[in-house]
Coordinates of C-alpha atoms and ligand atoms in Angstrom, one line a residue:
M1 CA 28.4 106.9 109.4
A2 CA 32.2 105.9 108.3
D3 CA 34.5 104.7 105.8
T4 CA 36.0 101.6 106.6
P5 CA 39.9 102.9 108.1
K6 CA 41.8 103.2 105.5
P7 CA 45.6 101.3 106.5
L8 CA 47.9 103.4 107.2
D9 CA 50.6 102.9 107.6
G10 CA 53.8 103.9 105.5
L11 CA 51.5 106.4 103.1
E12 CA 52.5 109.3 102.1
L13 CA 51.1 112.1 101.5
D14 CA 51.4 115.8 100.8
V15 CA 49.4 117.5 103.9
A16 CA 48.5 115.8 106.4
I17 CA 44.8 117.2 108.9
I18 CA 44.2 116.7 112.2
G19 CA 40.3 117.0 113.1
A20 CA 37.3 116.5 110.9
G21 CA 35.8 119.3 112.9
V22 CA 34.0 123.0 111.5
G23 CA 38.5 124.3 110.5
G24 CA 39.5 120.7 108.9
L25 CA 36.8 119.9 106.9
Y26 CA 37.3 123.7 106.0
A27 CA 41.2 122.8 105.0
L28 CA 40.5 119.1 104.0
Y29 CA 38.7 120.7 100.9
S30 CA 41.0 123.4 100.7
M31 CA 43.9 121.4 100.4
R32 CA 42.2 119.2 98.0
E33 CA 40.3 120.9 96.0
K34 CA 42.3 124.4 95.2
L35 CA 45.6 123.2 95.7
G36 CA 45.6 119.6 94.3
L37 CA 47.6 118.2 96.9
N38 CA 47.2 114.9 97.9
A39 CA 45.6 115.3 102.0
Q40 CA 44.1 113.2 104.0
T41 CA 42.3 113.7 107.6
F42 CA 42.9 111.7 111.0
E43 CA 40.2 112.4 113.1
M44 CA 39.2 110.2 116.6
A45 CA 35.6 110.3 116.4
S46 CA 33.8 107.8 114.0
G47 CA 32.2 110.3 112.1
V48 CA 32.9 114.2 110.8
G49 CA 31.7 117.8 113.8
G50 CA 34.0 117.8 115.6
T51 CA 33.0 119.9 119.1
W52 CA 29.7 118.6 117.5
F53 CA 30.1 115.4 117.0
W54 CA 30.9 115.4 120.6
N55 CA 29.0 117.9 122.8
R56 CA 25.0 115.6 122.7
Y57 CA 24.3 116.6 125.4
P58 CA 20.6 117.7 126.9
G59 CA 19.7 121.4 126.2
C60 CA 23.3 121.8 123.6
R61 CA 23.1 124.5 120.8
V62 CA 25.0 126.8 119.2
D63 CA 24.0 130.1 120.9
T64 CA 25.4 132.1 118.3
E65 CA 23.2 133.0 116.3
S66 CA 23.1 130.6 113.0
T67 CA 23.8 133.3 110.1
V68 CA 27.3 133.5 111.2
Y69 CA 27.7 129.7 112.0
T70 CA 27.9 128.5 108.4
Y71 CA 30.5 128.2 106.2
S72 CA 30.7 131.1 103.4
F73 CA 32.9 128.4 100.5
D74 CA 30.3 127.2 99.3
L75 CA 27.8 130.4 98.5
D76 CA 24.6 127.6 97.6
M77 CA 24.3 126.3 100.8
F78 CA 25.5 129.5 102.6
Q79 CA 22.3 131.5 100.9
N80 CA 20.1 128.3 100.9
W81 CA 20.7 125.9 104.5
D82 CA 17.3 126.3 105.9
W83 CA 18.7 126.5 109.8
S84 CA 15.3 125.9 111.8
E85 CA 16.3 128.5 114.5
R86 CA 18.8 131.5 115.3
Y87 CA 20.2 129.4 117.7
A88 CA 20.9 125.8 115.9
R89 CA 20.3 122.7 118.4
Q90 CA 23.4 120.2 118.0
A91 CA 21.9 117.7 115.6
E92 CA 21.3 120.4 113.7
V93 CA 24.4 121.3 113.8
L94 CA 26.7 117.9 113.1
A95 CA 23.3 117.6 110.7
Y96 CA 24.5 120.5 108.7
L97 CA 28.7 119.5 108.5
N98 CA 27.7 116.4 107.5
A99 CA 25.3 117.6 104.3
V100 CA 28.4 119.6 102.9
A101 CA 31.3 117.1 103.8
D102 CA 28.8 114.8 102.2
K103 CA 28.3 116.7 99.2
H104 CA 31.9 117.5 98.4
G105 CA 33.2 113.7 98.6
L106 CA 34.9 115.0 101.9
K107 CA 34.6 111.3 103.5
R108 CA 36.2 109.3 101.6
S109 CA 39.8 111.7 102.7
I110 CA 39.6 110.7 106.6
N111 CA 39.9 107.6 108.4
F112 CA 38.2 108.2 111.7
N113 CA 38.6 106.3 114.9
T114 CA 42.5 107.0 114.5
K115 CA 44.2 109.5 116.8
I116 CA 47.7 110.6 116.3
A117 CA 50.3 110.8 119.2
R118 CA 53.3 112.0 117.7
A119 CA 54.2 113.9 115.6
E120 CA 57.6 114.9 114.4
W121 CA 60.1 116.7 111.9
D122 CA 62.2 115.2 109.9
D123 CA 64.7 117.7 108.6
A124 CA 67.0 116.0 106.6
A125 CA 63.6 114.8 104.4
K126 CA 61.0 118.0 105.7
R127 CA 58.6 116.0 106.3
W128 CA 56.2 115.9 109.3
V129 CA 56.6 112.1 110.3
L130 CA 53.1 111.3 112.5
T131 CA 51.9 108.1 114.6
T132 CA 48.7 106.9 115.6
A133 CA 48.3 105.5 119.1
D134 CA 48.0 101.7 117.3
G135 CA 51.4 102.8 116.3
Q136 CA 50.8 102.8 113.1
T137 CA 53.1 105.7 110.7
V138 CA 52.2 108.1 108.6
R139 CA 54.6 110.9 106.4
A140 CA 53.2 114.7 105.5
R141 CA 55.4 117.2 103.9
Y142 CA 52.4 119.4 105.5
L143 CA 51.0 118.9 109.2
I144 CA 47.5 121.2 109.6
E145 CA 46.1 120.7 113.8
S146 CA 42.2 122.2 113.6
V147 CA 41.8 120.5 117.1
G148 CA 39.3 122.3 118.8
L149 CA 39.0 125.0 121.3
L150 CA 36.9 124.0 123.6
S151 CA 37.6 120.0 123.1
S152 CA 39.5 118.5 125.5
S153 CA 37.6 117.5 127.9
Y154 CA 38.4 118.4 131.7
A155 CA 36.4 116.5 134.5
P156 CA 38.1 116.6 137.6
Q157 CA 38.1 112.9 139.9
F158 CA 36.3 112.8 143.1
P159 CA 37.4 110.8 146.1
D160 CA 35.8 107.1 146.1
Q161 CA 33.8 108.2 142.3
D162 CA 34.5 104.4 140.8
K163 CA 32.2 103.5 144.1
F164 CA 29.4 105.0 143.3
K165 CA 26.6 103.1 141.7
G166 CA 24.8 104.6 140.0
Q167 CA 25.9 106.7 136.1
I168 CA 28.4 109.3 135.9
L169 CA 28.3 111.2 132.4
V170 CA 30.4 113.6 131.4
A171 CA 28.6 116.0 129.1
S172 CA 31.5 116.9 126.0
K173 CA 31.7 112.9 126.0
W174 CA 28.0 111.7 126.3
P175 CA 27.2 108.9 124.7
E176 CA 25.2 108.5 121.3
Q177 CA 22.9 106.3 122.5
G178 CA 21.4 109.7 124.8
A179 CA 20.6 108.8 128.2
D180 CA 17.9 108.3 130.1
L181 CA 16.6 111.2 132.6
A182 CA 13.8 110.9 133.3
G183 CA 12.2 110.9 137.2
K184 CA 15.9 110.4 138.2
R185 CA 17.8 112.1 141.0
V186 CA 20.1 114.2 139.0
A187 CA 23.7 116.1 139.7
V188 CA 25.2 118.8 137.3
V189 CA 28.3 120.1 137.9
G190 CA 29.2 122.9 136.8
T191 CA 27.1 126.7 135.5
G192 CA 29.1 127.5 132.5
S193 CA 27.8 127.3 129.2
T194 CA 26.9 123.7 129.3
G195 CA 25.2 123.3 132.7
I196 CA 23.0 126.6 132.3
Q197 CA 21.8 124.9 128.4
I198 CA 21.1 121.8 131.1
I199 CA 20.4 122.3 133.4
T200 CA 17.5 124.1 131.9
Q201 CA 17.0 121.8 129.8
I202 CA 16.1 118.7 132.4
A203 CA 15.0 120.6 135.2
P204 CA 11.2 119.9 133.9
T205 CA 12.0 116.2 133.1
V206 CA 14.2 115.1 135.8
G207 CA 12.5 113.8 139.4
H208 CA 14.8 116.2 141.4
L209 CA 17.8 118.5 140.0
H210 CA 20.4 119.0 142.3
V211 CA 22.9 122.7 141.3
L212 CA 26.4 122.0 142.0
Q213 CA 27.9 125.6 141.6
R214 CA 31.5 127.0 142.8
T215 CA 31.3 130.1 140.6
A216 CA 27.3 131.9 140.0
Q217 CA 27.2 133.1 136.4
W218 CA 26.0 136.5 135.0
V219 CA 23.8 135.4 132.1
V220 CA 21.1 137.2 130.4
P221 CA 18.6 134.9 127.7
L222 CA 19.2 133.7 124.8
G223 CA 16.2 134.2 122.5
I224 CA 15.3 131.3 121.6
G225 CA 13.3 131.3 118.7
P226 CA 12.4 130.6 114.5
F227 CA 15.3 131.6 111.7
P228 CA 14.9 135.3 111.9
Q229 CA 13.8 135.8 108.3
D230 CA 15.4 139.0 107.3
A231 CA 18.6 137.5 108.2
R232 CA 17.8 135.1 105.3
A233 CA 17.0 137.9 103.3
R234 CA 20.3 139.7 103.3
I235 CA 21.5 136.6 102.8
K236 CA 20.4 135.5 99.9
L237 CA 20.6 138.5 98.4
D238 CA 24.2 139.5 98.6
P239 CA 26.2 136.0 100.4
V240 CA 29.5 137.6 99.9
G241 CA 29.3 140.9 101.1
Y242 CA 27.2 139.5 104.5
R243 CA 30.1 137.3 104.9
D244 CA 32.1 140.4 104.6
W245 CA 30.1 142.4 106.6
A246 CA 30.5 139.8 109.6
L247 CA 33.6 139.4 109.5
N248 CA 34.9 143.0 109.0
T249 CA 33.2 143.5 113.1
G250 CA 35.8 143.2 116.3
T251 CA 33.8 139.7 117.0
V252 CA 32.1 138.4 114.3
F253 CA 29.2 137.4 115.9
G254 CA 26.8 139.0 113.1
F255 CA 26.8 142.4 115.2
V256 CA 28.3 145.6 114.9
E257 CA 29.4 146.4 118.5
S258 CA 28.7 149.6 120.2
T259 CA 31.8 152.2 120.0
T260 CA 29.6 154.1 123.3
P261 CA 30.5 154.1 126.2
A262 CA 28.1 153.3 129.3
L263 CA 28.9 156.3 131.2
S264 CA 28.6 158.5 128.4
V265 CA 24.8 158.4 127.9
S266 CA 22.1 159.3 131.3
E267 CA 21.1 156.3 133.0
E268 CA 17.3 156.2 131.4
E269 CA 19.2 155.6 128.2
R270 CA 21.5 152.7 130.1
Q271 CA 18.9 151.0 131.4
D272 CA 16.9 150.9 127.6
R273 CA 20.2 149.7 125.8
F274 CA 20.0 146.9 128.0
Q275 CA 16.5 146.4 128.6
K276 CA 16.4 146.3 124.7
A277 CA 19.8 144.4 124.8
W278 CA 18.2 141.6 127.4
D279 CA 14.5 141.0 125.4
K280 CA 16.5 140.2 122.1
G281 CA 18.5 138.0 124.0
N282 CA 22.7 136.4 123.2
G283 CA 25.1 137.4 125.6
F284 CA 27.9 138.4 123.2
S285 CA 25.1 140.7 121.7
F286 CA 24.4 142.4 125.6
L287 CA 28.4 142.5 126.4
L288 CA 30.1 143.8 123.2
E289 CA 26.7 145.6 121.2
T290 CA 24.8 147.6 124.5
F291 CA 28.2 149.6 125.1
A292 CA 32.0 149.0 124.2
D293 CA 33.7 150.1 127.6
L294 CA 31.7 147.3 130.2
T295 CA 35.3 144.5 129.3
V296 CA 38.0 146.9 130.8
S297 CA 36.4 149.1 132.9
A298 CA 35.1 148.1 136.4
E299 CA 32.4 151.4 136.6
A300 CA 31.3 150.2 133.4
N301 CA 30.8 146.5 134.3
K302 CA 29.1 147.5 137.4
T303 CA 26.1 148.8 135.0
A304 CA 26.1 145.3 133.9
T305 CA 25.9 143.2 136.8
D306 CA 24.0 146.1 138.1
F307 CA 21.0 145.8 135.8
I308 CA 21.2 141.7 135.6
K309 CA 21.8 141.7 139.5
S310 CA 18.0 143.2 139.2
K311 CA 16.9 141.5 136.8
I312 CA 18.0 138.1 139.7
D313 CA 15.9 139.3 141.6
A314 CA 12.7 139.8 140.3
A315 CA 12.9 136.7 138.7
V316 CA 14.7 133.9 142.3
K317 CA 12.0 133.9 144.4
D318 CA 13.2 133.1 147.3
P319 CA 16.2 135.9 147.5
K320 CA 18.7 133.7 149.7
I321 CA 18.3 131.4 146.2
A322 CA 19.1 134.6 144.5
A323 CA 21.7 136.0 146.8
M324 CA 23.5 132.4 146.4
L325 CA 23.1 133.1 141.8
T326 CA 24.5 136.5 142.7
P327 CA 28.6 136.4 141.2
S328 CA 30.2 138.0 143.0
D329 CA 33.0 139.4 140.4
Y330 CA 33.3 141.0 136.5
Y331 CA 30.8 140.3 133.9
A332 CA 33.7 139.4 131.9
R333 CA 34.0 135.6 131.5
R334 CA 32.5 133.8 128.3
P335 CA 29.5 135.0 128.2
L336 CA 26.4 132.9 129.0
A337 CA 22.5 133.2 127.9
A338 CA 19.7 131.0 128.5
D339 CA 15.4 130.8 128.6
G340 CA 14.4 131.5 132.0
Y341 CA 18.2 130.5 134.1
Y342 CA 17.3 132.1 137.3
E343 CA 13.5 131.2 136.5
T344 CA 14.4 127.4 137.0
Y345 CA 16.0 128.0 140.3
N346 CA 11.9 128.5 141.8
R347 CA 10.6 125.2 140.1
A348 CA 10.5 122.7 144.0
N349 CA 12.0 120.1 142.2
V350 CA 15.2 121.7 141.2
T351 CA 18.0 122.4 144.2
L352 CA 21.0 125.0 144.7
H353 CA 24.2 124.1 146.4
D354 CA 26.7 126.0 146.8
V355 CA 29.5 124.0 146.4
K356 CA 32.9 126.6 147.3
A357 CA 30.9 127.7 150.4
Q358 CA 30.5 123.6 150.8
P359 CA 33.1 121.7 148.7
I360 CA 32.1 118.0 147.1
E361 CA 34.1 116.5 149.8
R362 CA 33.3 112.5 148.2
F363 CA 30.8 109.6 146.0
T364 CA 29.5 106.9 148.0
E365 CA 28.2 104.1 146.6
T366 CA 24.7 106.2 146.2
G367 CA 25.2 109.7 145.8
L368 CA 27.9 112.6 146.7
V369 CA 28.9 113.8 149.6
V370 CA 28.2 118.1 150.0
G371 CA 29.6 120.4 152.6
G372 CA 28.9 116.8 155.3
Q373 CA 26.2 116.0 154.5
E374 CA 25.1 113.6 151.4
I375 CA 22.8 113.9 148.4
A376 CA 21.2 110.6 147.2
L377 CA 21.3 110.3 143.5
D378 CA 21.6 108.2 140.1
I379 CA 23.2 110.4 137.5
V380 CA 25.9 112.3 138.5
I381 CA 26.7 114.7 135.7
M382 CA 30.6 116.4 135.1
A383 CA 29.5 119.9 132.6
T384 CA 33.4 121.1 134.0
G385 CA 34.1 121.7 130.6
F386 CA 38.0 121.9 128.7
D387 CA 40.9 122.1 128.9
A388 CA 41.0 124.7 126.7
V389 CA 43.4 126.2 123.2
T390 CA 46.2 124.6 124.5
G391 CA 45.2 121.4 125.8
N392 CA 44.5 118.7 121.8
Y393 CA 48.0 120.6 120.6
L394 CA 49.8 119.3 124.1
K395 CA 47.8 116.4 123.8
I396 CA 49.8 115.1 120.5
D397 CA 53.8 114.9 121.7
T398 CA 54.6 117.0 119.2
V399 CA 58.6 117.5 118.1
G400 CA 59.8 119.9 116.7
R401 CA 63.0 121.4 114.6
N402 CA 66.3 120.6 116.3
G403 CA 64.0 118.1 119.3
T404 CA 62.4 121.1 120.6
K405 CA 59.1 119.6 122.3
L406 CA 56.1 121.7 121.8
A407 CA 55.6 121.0 125.7
D408 CA 59.0 122.8 126.2
H409 CA 58.2 125.4 123.5
W410 CA 55.2 126.4 125.8
Q411 CA 55.5 125.9 129.6
E412 CA 55.1 129.4 129.6
G413 CA 52.4 129.7 128.0
P414 CA 51.5 128.3 123.8
R415 CA 52.9 131.0 121.3
S416 CA 51.8 131.3 117.7
F417 CA 52.7 133.9 115.4
G418 CA 48.6 134.6 113.8
G419 CA 47.1 132.2 115.7
L420 CA 48.8 129.8 112.8
T421 CA 52.3 128.8 113.0
I422 CA 54.7 128.0 115.2
A423 CA 59.1 129.0 115.4
G424 CA 61.1 126.1 114.8
F425 CA 58.0 124.0 113.8
P426 CA 58.0 124.2 110.4
N427 CA 55.4 123.5 107.5
L428 CA 52.9 122.9 110.9
F429 CA 50.0 125.0 110.4
M430 CA 47.3 124.9 112.9
V431 CA 43.8 126.4 112.8
F432 CA 41.9 128.8 114.9
G433 CA 45.6 128.3 116.7
P434 CA 46.4 129.9 120.0
F435 CA 46.7 134.2 119.8
S436 CA 44.2 133.6 117.0
P437 CA 41.7 136.1 117.2
F438 CA 38.5 137.0 120.4
T439 CA 35.7 136.2 117.9
S440 CA 33.2 133.6 116.9
Q441 CA 34.4 130.4 114.4
P442 CA 33.1 128.6 110.9
L443 CA 33.8 132.2 109.6
V444 CA 37.3 133.2 111.8
H445 CA 38.8 129.3 110.3
E446 CA 37.5 130.3 106.8
W447 CA 40.0 133.0 106.3
Q448 CA 43.2 131.7 108.5
V449 CA 42.1 128.8 105.9
D450 CA 42.0 130.7 103.2
Y451 CA 44.9 132.4 104.8
F452 CA 48.1 130.1 105.1
T453 CA 46.8 128.2 101.8
D454 CA 47.5 131.1 99.8
L455 CA 51.0 130.7 102.1
I456 CA 51.0 126.9 101.2
D457 CA 50.7 127.5 97.6
A458 CA 53.9 130.4 97.6
A459 CA 55.7 127.3 99.1
E460 CA 54.9 125.1 96.8
R461 CA 55.6 127.4 94.3
S462 CA 59.5 128.3 95.7
G463 CA 59.8 124.8 96.7
G464 CA 60.3 126.0 100.2
V465 CA 59.5 125.3 103.6
V466 CA 57.1 127.8 105.3
D467 CA 59.2 128.6 109.0
T468 CA 57.9 130.9 111.7
D469 CA 60.5 134.3 112.0
P470 CA 61.0 133.5 116.2
A471 CA 61.2 137.8 116.3
A472 CA 57.6 137.7 114.1
E473 CA 56.3 135.3 117.5
E474 CA 57.8 136.8 120.3
D475 CA 56.2 139.5 118.5
W476 CA 52.5 138.2 117.6
V477 CA 52.4 137.2 121.6
R478 CA 53.6 140.9 123.3
I479 CA 50.4 142.6 120.8
C480 CA 48.2 139.4 122.5
Q481 CA 49.7 140.0 126.0
E482 CA 49.8 144.1 125.4
G483 CA 45.5 143.5 124.4
L484 CA 44.3 140.7 127.8
A485 CA 46.2 143.3 130.1
G486 CA 44.0 146.1 129.3
T487 CA 40.9 144.0 129.8
L488 CA 38.4 142.3 132.8
F489 CA 38.7 139.3 131.5
Q490 CA 42.4 139.2 132.7
V491 CA 41.7 139.3 136.2
T492 CA 38.1 137.3 136.0
D493 CA 38.6 133.4 136.4
S494 CA 37.5 131.3 133.9
W495 CA 38.5 128.9 130.7
I496 CA 39.8 132.6 129.0
N497 CA 42.9 133.3 130.5
G498 CA 43.6 129.5 131.7
A499 CA 43.0 130.3 135.5
N500 CA 39.3 126.9 135.2
I501 CA 42.5 123.9 134.8
P502 CA 44.8 123.6 138.0
G503 CA 48.4 124.2 137.2
K504 CA 48.1 125.7 134.0
P505 CA 49.4 128.8 132.9
R506 CA 47.3 131.6 132.9
T507 CA 47.8 134.1 129.9
S508 CA 46.4 135.5 127.3
M509 CA 45.7 133.1 124.5
W510 CA 43.9 135.6 122.3
Y511 CA 44.5 138.1 119.3
M512 CA 42.2 141.0 121.9
N513 CA 42.0 143.7 118.9
G514 CA 39.8 142.4 116.9
M515 CA 38.7 140.2 114.4
A516 CA 38.9 143.6 111.5
N517 CA 41.8 144.7 112.8
Y518 CA 43.6 141.0 112.6
M519 CA 42.6 141.0 109.4
V520 CA 44.3 144.3 108.3
E521 CA 47.3 143.3 109.7
M522 CA 47.6 139.7 108.6
N523 CA 47.1 141.5 104.9
Q524 CA 49.9 143.5 105.5
I525 CA 52.3 140.8 107.0
R526 CA 51.3 139.3 103.3
D527 CA 52.1 142.3 101.4
A528 CA 55.1 142.9 102.6
G529 CA 56.6 139.1 101.4
Y530 CA 55.1 137.1 104.5
R531 CA 56.9 139.7 106.8
G532 CA 57.9 137.2 109.7
F533 CA 56.8 133.6 107.6
R534 CA 60.3 132.4 106.7
I535 CA 60.0 130.6 103.1
A536 CA 63.2 129.0 102.8
Ligands
NA7_601 P1 33.6 126.0 131.3 O1 33.0 127.8 131.2 O2 35.2 126.1 132.1 O3 32.7 125.7 133.2 C1 32.7 125.1 133.9 C2 32.1 124.5 134.6 O4 32.0 124.3 135.8 C3 32.4 125.7 135.9 O5 30.9 126.4 136.5 C4 33.1 126.2 137.7 O6 33.1 126.5 138.3 C5 32.9 124.3 137.4 N1 34.0 123.3 137.5 C6 35.4 122.8 137.7 N2 35.3 122.5 138.4 C7 35.1 122.4 138.8 C8 35.1 121.1 140.5 N3 36.6 120.6 140.6 N4 34.0 121.2 142.1 C9 32.9 121.7 141.3 N5 33.0 122.8 139.9 C10 33.8 122.7 139.1 O7 33.4 124.8 130.8 P2 31.4 125.3 130.4 O8 31.6 124.0 129.7 O9 30.4 126.0 130.7 O10 32.1 126.2 128.7 C11 32.8 126.2 128.1 C12 32.8 126.6 126.4 O11 32.7 125.8 125.8 C13 31.6 127.3 126.0 O12 32.2 129.4 127.3 C14 31.5 127.9 125.0 O13 32.5 128.3 124.1 C15 31.7 126.3 124.7 P3 34.3 127.5 138.6 O14 33.8 128.7 137.8 O15 36.0 127.1 137.7 O16 34.8 128.3 139.9

């Protein structure tokens, strides 16, 4: 898959890019093909794809409609890429990203198997000095980090883990050659998006499945099926119009968010809307296309959770299991969707464990001790999530102007301007950095890359260096803090607010006012001569 690694030491570049996932590939294309700069990408994996390279676990697929999980910059591919399903499987997304990279000759500018450990700004030379994990040095005038929102794996260590003679698999680092689960005694730790995809996929084939659930989740059906022909026809007819329509919604999930408050309609209409959304499938659609205020009003939120609770009670035969599967908190985590999730617990070969009430104590040679009882296991799957948004940035020892470390600048939580730049870290651009809009990703990555491509072009013309006004950064952070403050996302523990990682500052990491408003704000900044950015 990968080219032979090129010798790096002493390499001088215009642009160094970290990451060859969805955002990084387009950044490489833009720097090389649009600006004609000497750009090179550094990627830890042996191939392109980012999150789609690593997440090969059974059942892995996009739960955003494939219609908006595509690039639009190559209009021919946007119109004609033949997605087979409404929600593409991991292998299909990875094949698509490889096809884009191959068509545009991107792999010749990527050093695979190359980890950047350190990035330091040399103010005299006006260059970033990058050091790889094996000690080679590369210098570049610009640094683009496209290191992934959900790529820094989190897998807690349990006592005596090394004693276990079976296999421990981390979902987000699934072995490339796959894993044989057929007939085995398998435990899944974690019931987020990853866990529920694995659980529903493997339950029919494993010998026995033990689900170790710490927090129950509100799950709606996904609606797996063929790619919708009406959407295909619409994209073929007017690809730019379709892309712009999608970008001009709040969350860019391929639907228009509702403006109707849940309690403004009759009970009958409310049930009807929820039922239609349930039948259609998709978590984001259920949360945002039904009513406008499920994420901000506890009362409105309860109408949605009452509806889902009625579905849990209808689907799960054993009332005790149904009660264990019913969350006690708001429907305000990242909305989850999987077909037949609750029904899975009717299977004779599936056991649900409440590991909040009966904690995971330790591994033994032959299994896990949970609530004082040993569960005999062949395989334990960790679907325990990610150090989301900031994790991968902080893994690179990044030093900006005056020796300021990024880890210190972000000590109390991340800071950015527009999700793109950081004050005191000149010529550093992030794709979907902290305080980017809370949206689906590929089209938004493109929009952000286009935005800073123009900014870099402006800097190239004036011979300047791009930095960020600390006051502009402060304002952006405040807008984002205020944006989360009124929502139920703030008070519900999840990776969205950093609560999933022990010791991580709990804070907003998003621009919550929607993509349409984000574009207006960022375009106003551009039209005011890039107000808040300093090109000097
Ligand atoms: P999530 O959504 O963060 O889910 C992680 C799950 O792992 C969640 O159920 C956690 O329980 C559970 N967890 C984490 N640590 C433990 C320990 N120590 N013991 C038991 N259970 C634990 O990650 P996903 O990978 O599923 O999804 C992340 C995003 O990636 C997803 O939303 C998509 O956008 C792509 P908790 O709820 O914290 O009690």
